[in-house]
Short mmCIF file of C-alpha atoms in Angstrom, two decimals:
data_model
loop_
_atom_site.label_atom_id
_atom_site.label_comp_id
_atom_site.label_asym_id
_atom_site.label_seq_id
_atom_site.Cartn_x
_atom_site.Cartn_y
_atom_site.Cartn_z
CA MET A 1 55.92 111.99 82.04
CA ALA A 2 58.31 109.74 84.00
CA GLN A 3 57.25 111.29 87.33
CA GLU A 4 53.53 111.40 86.59
CA VAL A 5 51.40 109.70 89.24
CA ILE A 6 49.70 106.64 87.73
CA PHE A 7 48.09 105.15 90.86
CA GLU A 8 47.31 106.46 94.33
CA ALA A 9 45.70 104.96 97.43
CA ARG A 10 44.54 107.09 100.34
CA HIS A 11 43.61 105.93 103.87
CA MET A 12 43.43 102.31 102.70
CA HIS A 13 42.27 100.01 105.50
CA LYS A 14 41.74 96.24 105.28
CA ALA A 15 40.52 93.89 108.00
CA PHE A 16 40.02 90.12 107.93
CA GLY A 17 37.76 89.73 110.93
CA PRO A 18 39.87 90.67 113.97
CA THR A 19 43.09 90.68 111.90
CA ILE A 20 44.08 94.13 110.58
CA ALA A 21 46.06 93.73 107.34
CA LEU A 22 46.33 97.43 106.41
CA LYS A 23 46.10 100.45 108.73
CA ASP A 24 45.16 103.72 107.01
CA VAL A 25 47.84 103.34 104.32
CA ASP A 26 48.76 106.02 101.75
CA PHE A 27 50.59 104.75 98.66
CA THR A 28 51.63 106.55 95.46
CA LEU A 29 53.05 104.94 92.30
CA ARG A 30 54.60 106.92 89.42
CA ARG A 31 55.32 106.15 85.79
CA GLY A 32 58.76 104.74 85.07
CA GLU A 33 59.10 103.21 88.54
CA ILE A 34 59.97 99.66 89.47
CA ARG A 35 58.71 99.98 93.03
CA GLY A 36 59.87 97.30 95.43
CA LEU A 37 57.56 96.33 98.29
CA ILE A 38 59.20 94.47 101.14
CA GLY A 39 58.20 93.47 104.65
CA GLU A 40 57.70 90.51 106.91
CA ASN A 41 55.01 87.94 106.13
CA GLY A 42 51.65 89.49 106.90
CA SER A 43 53.00 93.04 106.72
CA GLY A 44 50.39 93.99 104.10
CA LYS A 45 52.54 94.36 100.97
CA SER A 46 50.53 91.90 98.85
CA THR A 47 47.24 93.19 100.29
CA ILE A 48 47.75 96.71 98.92
CA MET A 49 48.18 95.51 95.35
CA SER A 50 45.56 92.76 95.55
CA ILE A 51 43.04 95.51 96.34
CA ALA A 52 44.39 97.70 93.52
CA SER A 53 44.10 94.79 91.06
CA GLY A 54 40.53 93.87 92.00
CA MET A 55 41.23 90.61 93.81
CA GLN A 56 39.52 91.86 96.97
CA PRO A 57 37.88 95.09 98.18
CA ALA A 58 39.30 97.43 100.80
CA THR A 59 37.41 97.79 104.07
CA SER A 60 37.70 101.55 103.64
CA GLY A 61 39.76 104.12 101.76
CA GLU A 62 39.88 105.36 98.18
CA MET A 63 42.01 104.83 95.07
CA THR A 64 42.70 106.74 91.86
CA TYR A 65 44.14 105.26 88.65
CA LEU A 66 45.09 107.36 85.62
CA GLY A 67 43.66 110.36 87.45
CA LYS A 68 40.18 108.89 87.97
CA PRO A 69 38.50 107.16 90.93
CA TRP A 70 39.29 103.45 90.87
CA GLN A 71 37.24 100.64 92.40
CA PRO A 72 37.56 97.43 90.34
CA HIS A 73 35.07 94.64 90.93
CA ASN A 74 37.40 91.81 89.89
CA MET A 75 40.81 91.03 88.39
CA ILE A 76 39.45 90.69 84.84
CA GLU A 77 38.05 94.24 84.94
CA SER A 78 41.37 95.43 86.35
CA GLN A 79 43.41 93.67 83.67
CA HIS A 80 41.26 95.08 80.88
CA ALA A 81 41.87 98.54 82.36
CA GLY A 82 45.65 97.97 82.41
CA ILE A 83 46.52 96.66 85.90
CA SER A 84 47.76 93.05 85.91
CA MET A 85 48.94 91.01 88.89
CA ILE A 86 51.02 87.85 88.70
CA LEU A 87 50.31 85.87 91.84
CA GLN A 88 52.76 83.90 93.96
CA GLU A 89 50.98 80.57 93.49
CA ALA A 90 50.02 78.84 90.23
CA ASN A 91 47.00 80.49 88.62
CA THR A 92 46.55 78.64 85.34
CA ILE A 93 43.42 76.86 84.08
CA PRO A 94 43.87 73.07 84.28
CA GLY A 95 42.78 70.58 81.63
CA VAL A 96 43.33 72.80 78.57
CA THR A 97 46.17 73.93 76.30
CA VAL A 98 48.66 76.75 76.75
CA ALA A 99 46.85 78.72 74.02
CA GLN A 100 43.52 78.39 75.80
CA ASN A 101 45.16 79.69 78.98
CA LEU A 102 46.74 82.64 77.19
CA PHE A 103 43.48 83.73 75.58
CA ALA A 104 41.00 82.80 78.33
CA GLY A 105 38.13 85.30 78.16
CA ARG A 106 39.29 86.47 74.72
CA GLU A 107 37.95 83.57 72.65
CA ALA A 108 35.74 85.94 70.62
CA GLU A 109 38.89 87.22 68.90
CA PHE A 110 39.21 83.82 67.24
CA SER A 111 35.53 83.00 66.73
CA LYS A 112 33.23 83.22 63.76
CA LEU A 113 29.56 82.26 63.99
CA GLY A 114 30.27 80.82 67.43
CA ILE A 115 33.02 78.47 66.20
CA ILE A 116 36.55 79.02 67.53
CA ASN A 117 39.33 78.85 64.94
CA MET A 118 41.84 76.89 67.03
CA GLY A 119 44.52 77.04 64.34
CA LYS A 120 44.39 80.83 64.42
CA MET A 121 44.56 80.77 68.25
CA TYR A 122 47.57 78.42 68.24
CA ARG A 123 49.46 80.61 65.76
CA ALA A 124 48.73 83.73 67.82
CA ALA A 125 49.81 82.00 71.02
CA ASP A 126 53.10 80.78 69.55
CA ALA A 127 53.81 84.28 68.21
CA LEU A 128 53.16 85.69 71.69
CA LEU A 129 55.47 83.16 73.35
CA ASP A 130 58.19 83.95 70.79
CA LYS A 131 57.78 87.67 71.51
CA PHE A 132 58.67 86.98 75.15
CA GLY A 133 61.65 84.82 74.12
CA ILE A 134 60.06 81.62 75.42
CA GLU A 135 60.98 78.72 73.15
CA ASN A 136 60.39 75.63 75.30
CA ILE A 137 56.62 76.20 75.69
CA ARG A 138 54.30 75.81 72.68
CA ALA A 139 50.67 76.76 72.15
CA ARG A 140 49.41 73.18 71.76
CA ASP A 141 51.09 71.92 74.97
CA ARG A 142 48.71 70.75 77.67
CA ILE A 143 49.05 73.09 80.64
CA ASP A 144 48.97 70.16 83.09
CA ALA A 145 52.07 68.66 81.46
CA LEU A 146 54.15 71.78 82.18
CA THR A 147 56.36 72.22 85.21
CA PHE A 148 55.33 74.68 87.93
CA GLU A 149 57.95 77.11 86.56
CA ASP A 150 56.64 76.93 82.99
CA ARG A 151 53.05 77.40 84.14
CA LYS A 152 54.22 80.56 85.88
CA LEU A 153 55.84 81.81 82.66
CA THR A 154 52.54 81.15 80.87
CA GLU A 155 50.82 83.35 83.46
CA ILE A 156 53.29 86.18 82.81
CA VAL A 157 52.60 86.04 79.07
CA ARG A 158 48.85 86.00 79.72
CA CYS A 159 48.96 88.97 82.10
CA VAL A 160 51.07 91.38 80.06
CA ASP A 161 50.11 93.04 76.79
CA ASP A 162 50.70 96.39 75.10
CA ASP A 163 47.86 97.97 77.11
CA THR A 164 49.26 96.96 80.52
CA GLN A 165 50.10 100.13 82.47
CA ILE A 166 50.89 98.62 85.90
CA LEU A 167 52.35 95.14 86.39
CA VAL A 168 52.34 93.69 89.90
CA VAL A 169 54.88 90.89 90.41
CA ASP A 170 54.04 89.12 93.68
CA GLU A 171 56.84 86.77 94.79
CA THR A 172 56.86 85.37 91.26
CA THR A 173 60.61 84.86 90.89
CA THR A 174 60.65 82.22 93.64
CA ALA A 175 58.73 79.98 91.23
CA LEU A 176 60.97 80.63 88.21
CA SER A 177 64.16 79.08 86.91
CA LEU A 178 67.21 81.25 86.27
CA GLU A 179 66.20 81.58 82.62
CA GLY A 180 62.64 82.51 83.61
CA ARG A 181 63.87 85.19 86.00
CA GLU A 182 65.93 86.80 83.25
CA ILE A 183 62.86 86.92 81.00
CA LEU A 184 60.89 88.63 83.77
CA TYR A 185 63.68 91.09 84.65
CA LYS A 186 64.02 92.11 81.01
CA LEU A 187 60.25 92.62 80.78
CA ILE A 188 59.91 94.85 83.86
CA HIS A 189 62.81 97.10 82.82
CA LYS A 190 61.31 97.41 79.33
CA MET A 191 57.96 98.44 80.82
CA ALA A 192 59.60 101.03 83.10
CA GLY A 193 61.50 102.40 80.11
CA GLU A 194 58.19 102.85 78.27
CA GLY A 195 56.81 105.00 81.09
CA LYS A 196 54.71 102.26 82.62
CA ALA A 197 55.01 101.13 86.27
CA VAL A 198 55.95 97.89 88.01
CA VAL A 199 55.34 96.88 91.63
CA PHE A 200 57.85 94.21 92.59
CA ILE A 201 56.99 92.29 95.78
CA SER A 202 59.81 90.07 97.00
CA HIS A 203 61.58 88.76 100.11
CA ASP A 204 64.86 88.49 98.21
CA MET A 205 66.88 91.50 99.38
CA ASP A 206 69.56 91.12 96.69
CA GLU A 207 66.90 90.95 93.98
CA ILE A 208 65.08 94.01 95.30
CA LEU A 209 68.28 96.07 95.50
CA GLU A 210 69.38 95.00 92.02
CA GLN A 211 66.12 95.39 90.09
CA CYS A 212 64.11 98.19 91.72
CA THR A 213 64.27 101.97 91.30
CA ASP A 214 62.48 102.73 94.59
CA LEU A 215 61.58 100.76 97.70
CA THR A 216 58.69 100.88 100.18
CA VAL A 217 58.97 99.00 103.49
CA LEU A 218 55.92 97.77 105.42
CA ARG A 219 55.51 96.39 108.93
CA ASP A 220 52.30 95.16 110.56
CA GLY A 221 50.02 96.86 108.04
CA ASP A 222 51.83 100.22 108.14
CA ILE A 223 54.20 101.83 105.65
CA ILE A 224 57.38 102.38 107.64
CA GLY A 225 59.29 104.31 105.00
CA HIS A 226 60.55 104.72 101.45
CA LEU A 227 64.04 104.48 100.00
CA THR A 228 65.28 106.12 96.80
CA ARG A 229 67.75 104.42 94.46
CA ALA A 230 70.59 106.41 96.05
CA GLU A 231 69.56 105.26 99.55
CA MET A 232 69.32 101.66 98.32
CA ASP A 233 72.93 101.91 97.09
CA ALA A 234 74.25 103.02 100.50
CA PRO A 235 76.64 100.60 102.29
CA ASP A 236 74.27 100.17 105.25
CA ALA A 237 71.13 99.72 103.12
CA VAL A 238 70.57 96.03 103.87
CA GLN A 239 70.84 96.48 107.63
CA ARG A 240 68.65 99.57 107.52
CA ILE A 241 65.92 97.79 105.52
CA ARG A 242 65.99 94.77 107.81
CA TYR A 243 65.59 97.01 110.85
CA MET A 244 62.65 98.81 109.22
CA MET A 245 61.02 95.47 108.40
CA VAL A 246 61.18 93.90 111.87
CA GLY A 247 61.71 96.85 114.22
CA ARG A 248 64.81 95.29 115.72
CA GLU A 249 68.31 94.22 114.75
CA ILE A 250 68.51 90.79 113.13
CA GLY A 251 71.42 88.80 114.53
CA GLU A 252 74.34 87.75 112.40
CA LYS A 253 73.61 84.02 112.76
CA TYR A 254 71.64 82.88 109.73
CA TYR A 255 72.72 79.48 108.47
CA ARG A 256 74.48 76.77 110.48
CA GLU A 257 77.82 77.85 111.92
CA ASP A 258 79.30 74.35 112.20
CA TYR A 259 80.84 72.43 109.31
CA ASP A 260 80.41 68.97 110.80
CA PRO A 261 78.58 66.70 108.32
CA SER A 262 78.46 63.74 110.68
CA CYS A 263 75.22 61.90 111.39
CA SER A 264 73.97 58.60 112.77
CA PRO A 265 74.85 55.46 110.77
CA GLU A 266 71.22 54.41 111.15
CA ALA A 267 69.20 54.75 107.94
CA ALA A 268 66.00 56.79 108.24
CA LEU A 269 64.84 56.50 104.62
CA VAL A 270 66.13 54.36 101.76
CA LEU A 271 65.45 54.87 98.06
CA ASP A 272 66.68 51.65 96.50
CA HIS A 273 67.25 51.63 92.70
CA ILE A 274 63.97 53.41 91.98
CA SER A 275 62.79 54.07 88.42
CA PHE A 276 59.77 56.08 87.29
CA GLY A 277 59.22 58.41 84.36
CA PRO A 278 62.57 59.92 83.33
CA ILE A 279 64.27 58.90 86.61
CA ARG A 280 66.25 55.68 86.14
CA ASP A 281 67.87 53.46 88.78
CA PHE A 282 68.23 56.13 91.49
CA SER A 283 69.43 55.23 94.98
CA LEU A 284 69.82 57.26 98.17
CA THR A 285 70.17 56.52 101.87
CA LEU A 286 69.14 59.32 104.24
CA HIS A 287 70.40 58.88 107.80
CA ARG A 288 69.05 59.98 111.17
CA GLY A 289 70.44 63.40 112.07
CA GLU A 290 71.35 64.16 108.46
CA ILE A 291 70.36 67.00 106.12
CA VAL A 292 70.69 65.97 102.48
CA GLY A 293 70.23 68.83 100.03
CA PHE A 294 69.19 68.51 96.38
CA GLY A 295 70.00 71.27 93.88
CA GLY A 296 69.76 71.89 90.16
CA LEU A 297 67.99 73.90 87.48
CA SER A 298 64.33 73.68 86.62
CA GLY A 299 63.41 70.26 85.23
CA CYS A 300 66.52 68.51 86.60
CA GLY A 301 64.51 65.86 88.48
CA MET A 302 65.09 66.89 92.10
CA HIS A 303 61.45 67.75 92.78
CA GLU A 304 60.39 64.34 91.42
CA ILE A 305 62.79 62.59 93.82
CA GLY A 306 61.10 64.33 96.76
CA ARG A 307 57.67 63.26 95.53
CA ALA A 308 58.82 59.66 95.10
CA ALA A 309 60.26 59.62 98.62
CA TYR A 310 56.80 60.53 99.94
CA GLY A 311 55.01 57.94 97.83
CA LEU A 312 53.52 60.40 95.34
CA GLU A 313 55.09 58.74 92.29
CA LYS A 314 54.18 55.27 91.00
CA LEU A 315 57.44 53.34 90.82
CA GLU A 316 58.23 51.09 87.87
CA ALA A 317 61.11 49.46 89.74
CA GLY A 318 62.87 49.65 93.09
CA SER A 319 61.44 50.67 96.45
CA VAL A 320 61.24 53.38 99.10
CA THR A 321 61.53 51.98 102.63
CA ARG A 322 61.58 53.28 106.18
CA ASN A 323 62.68 50.94 108.96
CA GLY A 324 62.24 48.07 106.53
CA ALA A 325 58.64 48.94 105.67
CA LYS A 326 57.78 49.82 102.07
CA ILE A 327 56.27 53.26 101.44
CA LYS A 328 53.47 52.70 98.96
CA GLY A 329 51.69 56.04 99.13
CA CYS A 330 51.15 59.22 101.14
CA LEU A 331 49.08 57.54 103.86
CA SER A 332 51.77 54.90 104.29
CA ALA A 333 54.41 57.67 104.48
CA ILE A 334 52.50 59.56 107.19
CA GLN A 335 51.95 56.35 109.20
CA HIS A 336 55.70 55.71 109.14
CA GLY A 337 56.65 59.19 110.35
CA ILE A 338 57.37 60.94 107.03
CA GLY A 339 56.21 64.50 106.39
CA TYR A 340 56.24 66.40 103.10
CA ILE A 341 56.27 70.15 102.48
CA SER A 342 55.48 70.60 98.79
CA LYS A 343 56.75 73.37 96.56
CA ASN A 344 53.16 73.63 95.27
CA ARG A 345 51.96 74.81 98.67
CA ASP A 346 48.40 75.83 97.80
CA THR A 347 47.52 72.60 95.98
CA GLU A 348 49.55 69.90 97.73
CA SER A 349 50.45 71.09 101.24
CA LEU A 350 47.37 72.91 102.46
CA ILE A 351 43.59 72.90 102.32
CA LEU A 352 42.97 76.58 101.62
CA ASP A 353 39.22 76.53 102.30
CA ALA A 354 39.73 75.14 105.79
CA ALA A 355 40.79 76.59 109.12
CA ILE A 356 44.39 76.78 110.32
CA GLN A 357 43.52 74.33 113.10
CA GLU A 358 42.05 71.80 110.67
CA ASN A 359 45.21 71.91 108.55
CA ILE A 360 47.57 71.57 111.49
CA VAL A 361 45.82 68.60 113.12
CA LEU A 362 45.02 66.72 109.89
CA PRO A 363 48.04 64.35 109.89
CA SER A 364 47.58 63.73 113.64
CA LEU A 365 43.88 62.79 113.73
CA THR A 366 44.62 59.13 114.41
CA SER A 367 46.79 59.93 117.42
CA LEU A 368 44.24 62.46 118.70
CA SER A 369 41.29 60.06 118.57
CA GLY A 370 40.21 58.31 121.74
CA PRO A 371 37.63 55.59 122.46
CA ALA A 372 35.04 55.11 119.70
CA MET A 373 37.22 57.28 117.43
CA PHE A 374 36.15 60.40 119.35
CA ILE A 375 38.49 63.34 118.77
CA SER A 376 38.68 65.84 121.58
CA PRO A 377 38.09 69.43 120.36
CA ARG A 378 40.18 70.60 123.32
CA ALA A 379 43.12 68.43 122.20
CA GLU A 380 42.81 69.73 118.62
CA LYS A 381 42.81 73.33 119.78
CA LYS A 382 45.77 72.76 122.10
CA MET A 383 47.81 71.19 119.29
CA SER A 384 46.91 74.00 116.89
CA ASP A 385 47.54 76.80 119.39
CA GLU A 386 50.97 75.39 120.23
CA GLN A 387 52.05 75.56 116.59
CA ILE A 388 50.52 79.00 116.04
CA GLU A 389 52.52 80.27 119.00
CA SER A 390 55.69 78.35 118.10
CA PHE A 391 55.77 79.63 114.51
CA ARG A 392 54.28 83.05 115.36
CA ILE A 393 51.60 82.64 112.71
CA LYS A 394 49.92 86.01 112.21
CA CYS A 395 46.23 85.23 112.54
CA GLY A 396 43.17 85.81 114.68
CA GLY A 397 43.25 82.22 115.94
CA GLY A 398 43.03 78.62 114.75
CA SER A 399 39.55 79.13 113.30
CA GLN A 400 40.83 81.59 110.68
CA TYR A 401 40.84 80.17 107.15
CA VAL A 402 44.20 79.46 105.54
CA ASN A 403 43.24 81.26 102.31
CA THR A 404 43.24 84.57 104.23
CA LEU A 405 46.90 84.20 105.25
CA SER A 406 49.97 85.65 103.55
CA GLY A 407 52.23 83.26 101.65
CA GLY A 408 54.79 83.10 104.44
CA ASN A 409 52.19 82.40 107.11
CA LYS A 410 50.75 79.63 104.94
CA GLN A 411 54.25 78.12 104.85
CA LYS A 412 54.40 78.26 108.64
CA VAL A 413 51.18 76.21 108.74
CA SER A 414 52.81 73.70 106.34
CA PHE A 415 55.72 73.30 108.77
CA GLY A 416 53.51 73.34 111.83
CA LYS A 417 51.39 70.33 110.90
CA TRP A 418 54.44 68.06 110.61
CA MET A 419 55.99 69.43 113.80
CA ALA A 420 52.71 68.71 115.58
CA LYS A 421 52.73 65.19 114.16
CA GLY A 422 56.29 64.61 115.38
CA SER A 423 57.47 63.32 111.99
CA GLU A 424 60.97 61.82 112.07
CA VAL A 425 61.65 62.30 108.34
CA ILE A 426 60.76 65.60 106.67
CA ILE A 427 60.93 66.12 102.90
CA MET A 428 61.12 69.87 102.26
CA ASP A 429 60.68 71.13 98.69
CA CYS A 430 61.68 74.82 98.54
CA PRO A 431 60.88 75.20 102.27
CA THR A 432 61.60 78.93 102.55
CA ARG A 433 59.98 80.01 99.27
CA GLY A 434 58.06 83.24 99.80
CA VAL A 435 59.04 83.84 103.44
CA ASP A 436 60.77 86.89 104.86
CA ILE A 437 64.28 87.02 106.25
CA GLY A 438 63.19 86.83 109.88
CA VAL A 439 61.07 83.73 109.25
CA LYS A 440 63.87 82.16 107.19
CA GLN A 441 66.22 82.66 110.11
CA SER A 442 63.83 80.92 112.50
CA MET A 443 63.18 78.09 110.03
CA TYR A 444 66.89 77.46 109.59
CA ALA A 445 67.24 77.37 113.39
CA LEU A 446 64.38 74.84 113.51
CA ILE A 447 65.98 72.67 110.82
CA GLU A 448 69.29 72.73 112.71
CA ARG A 449 67.49 71.76 115.92
CA MET A 450 65.73 68.92 114.11
CA LYS A 451 69.09 67.58 112.94
CA LYS A 452 70.42 67.64 116.50
CA GLU A 453 67.30 65.76 117.65
CA GLY A 454 68.10 62.99 115.18
CA LYS A 455 65.45 63.77 112.59
CA ALA A 456 66.28 63.21 108.92
CA ILE A 457 65.74 66.01 106.40
CA LEU A 458 65.61 65.90 102.62
CA MET A 459 65.90 69.53 101.51
CA ILE A 460 65.20 70.37 97.88
CA SER A 461 66.08 73.95 97.06
CA GLU A 462 66.69 76.29 94.14
CA GLU A 463 68.82 78.52 96.39
CA LEU A 464 72.43 77.35 96.42
CA SER A 465 73.26 79.57 99.40
CA GLU A 466 70.57 77.73 101.38
CA LEU A 467 71.99 74.32 100.47
CA ILE A 468 75.57 75.35 101.24
CA GLY A 469 74.45 76.95 104.50
CA MET A 470 72.39 74.04 105.82
CA ALA A 471 73.11 70.65 104.19
CA ASP A 472 75.53 67.92 105.26
CA ARG A 473 75.53 66.54 101.73
CA ILE A 474 74.52 68.32 98.53
CA ILE A 475 73.42 66.24 95.54
CA ILE A 476 73.32 68.10 92.22
CA MET A 477 71.11 66.86 89.39
CA LYS A 478 70.92 67.64 85.69
CA ASP A 479 68.65 66.01 83.10
CA PHE A 480 67.26 63.62 85.77
CA GLU A 481 70.70 62.27 86.70
CA VAL A 482 73.10 62.96 89.55
CA THR A 483 76.12 64.89 88.27
CA LYS A 484 77.98 65.56 91.52
CA GLU A 485 77.82 65.16 95.29
CA PHE A 486 79.42 67.62 97.71
CA THR A 487 80.13 67.28 101.44
CA ARG A 488 79.66 70.16 103.85
CA SER A 489 82.75 72.36 103.96
CA PRO A 490 83.67 75.98 104.83
CA ASP A 491 85.47 76.17 101.47
CA LEU A 492 82.46 75.19 99.33
CA LYS A 493 81.29 78.02 97.05
CA GLN A 494 78.38 78.45 94.66
CA THR A 495 80.79 78.62 91.73
CA ASP A 496 82.03 75.12 92.61
CA ILE A 497 78.49 73.81 92.18
CA ILE A 498 77.07 75.71 89.21
CA GLU A 499 79.17 73.97 86.55
CA TYR A 500 77.48 70.65 87.44
CA MET A 501 74.02 72.17 87.02
CA ILE A 502 74.29 73.64 83.52
#
């Protein structure tokens, strides 16, 4: 039973216009597997399973599921048949409760004569949350009031039931807290133990090697190879997988190699005794040529600080200033040379139903406009093409829509628009979330170069290794307060930091 084939794809091909996402791919999944899928951004790993789960059709090829031909028309049909996919970005229904999200499309189970028994739905939802060991989310909570991490946990509960045969986890752990990750890990191992199958898509090499039973590596729409558990345990596994992913050796340099925390005495951004919501009397001065990192657990307040610095939060007291000018909103921030890369990429950083070029040039439209507010199409294209080339965005050109890109290539567009603008202060909230190791390496090199050019960077991250590797100062928060500040040092370890987070 454990080795029985549950899903198979043959000669799967997928094209987005001139961009080929999958090239004649064969893929087999067996019961009891936790199959890791890894590859560079745009390698095709998410595309395979998005086709299997009914999110989009293949251009050509065929699939079988439970021994029968499989061609789902949408994700709802797929989920009812037992294939569920948890997406990388938030996929909850706004404006309603947690219970209404959990049972969306299943309201008839709680209806009589067309009237929904909400009390019955709330009780069922709370029982379901308890079954997953989730205590901090309740059925009556408004989904919009939840953090990004808790909305993602709600999605997991909604996607998985006793009839789920294949669970696809697409870069989900990057959006979860440590506690949330443990809930997910426990779930996938339970499913594998029951003879079901899990496809685990991740850029986190350590996570893949720790959680998966088998691994498939993709590059440029092709399956490059498979590794068994024994091969994944080999001493050279990491280097071998990296080489398969990129087709070349990845250099040893990853994070900054210097331990010099010095920067200009000139202030680039000042948060002066700001108060809003649960944040009280918070102050910070970010200097030119400085990387200040913020770390902590989910709900600690660090993401809110980044939003306030960009003018997204309404302050009750205090001020955010740049060069003496008050930042009163996003437009004011952009005008004063501040850029913001949001953790919620698809809703706050990008316009998905617009072209790459339109996204990249958006903050720069004022500087691109000439007499009579005329904007030169040639200048727009030049600006866009420069960033596409600089960040090696995998696309068919600037006219391609952002919603057709992989998560990592979307993130490159997020970076590219602020580089094109020439922003002097960049607020980065989880900047490398969902990007592969090669792209991370280039982004870290870019951040280091920005520091040397005198730009100021506020880096909010849930990866302590990233903060230790890149920041001049690390500020740790817990319960919306600063608990400790660390200065860049070769002796600083994650264990030194964790006690101030929990």
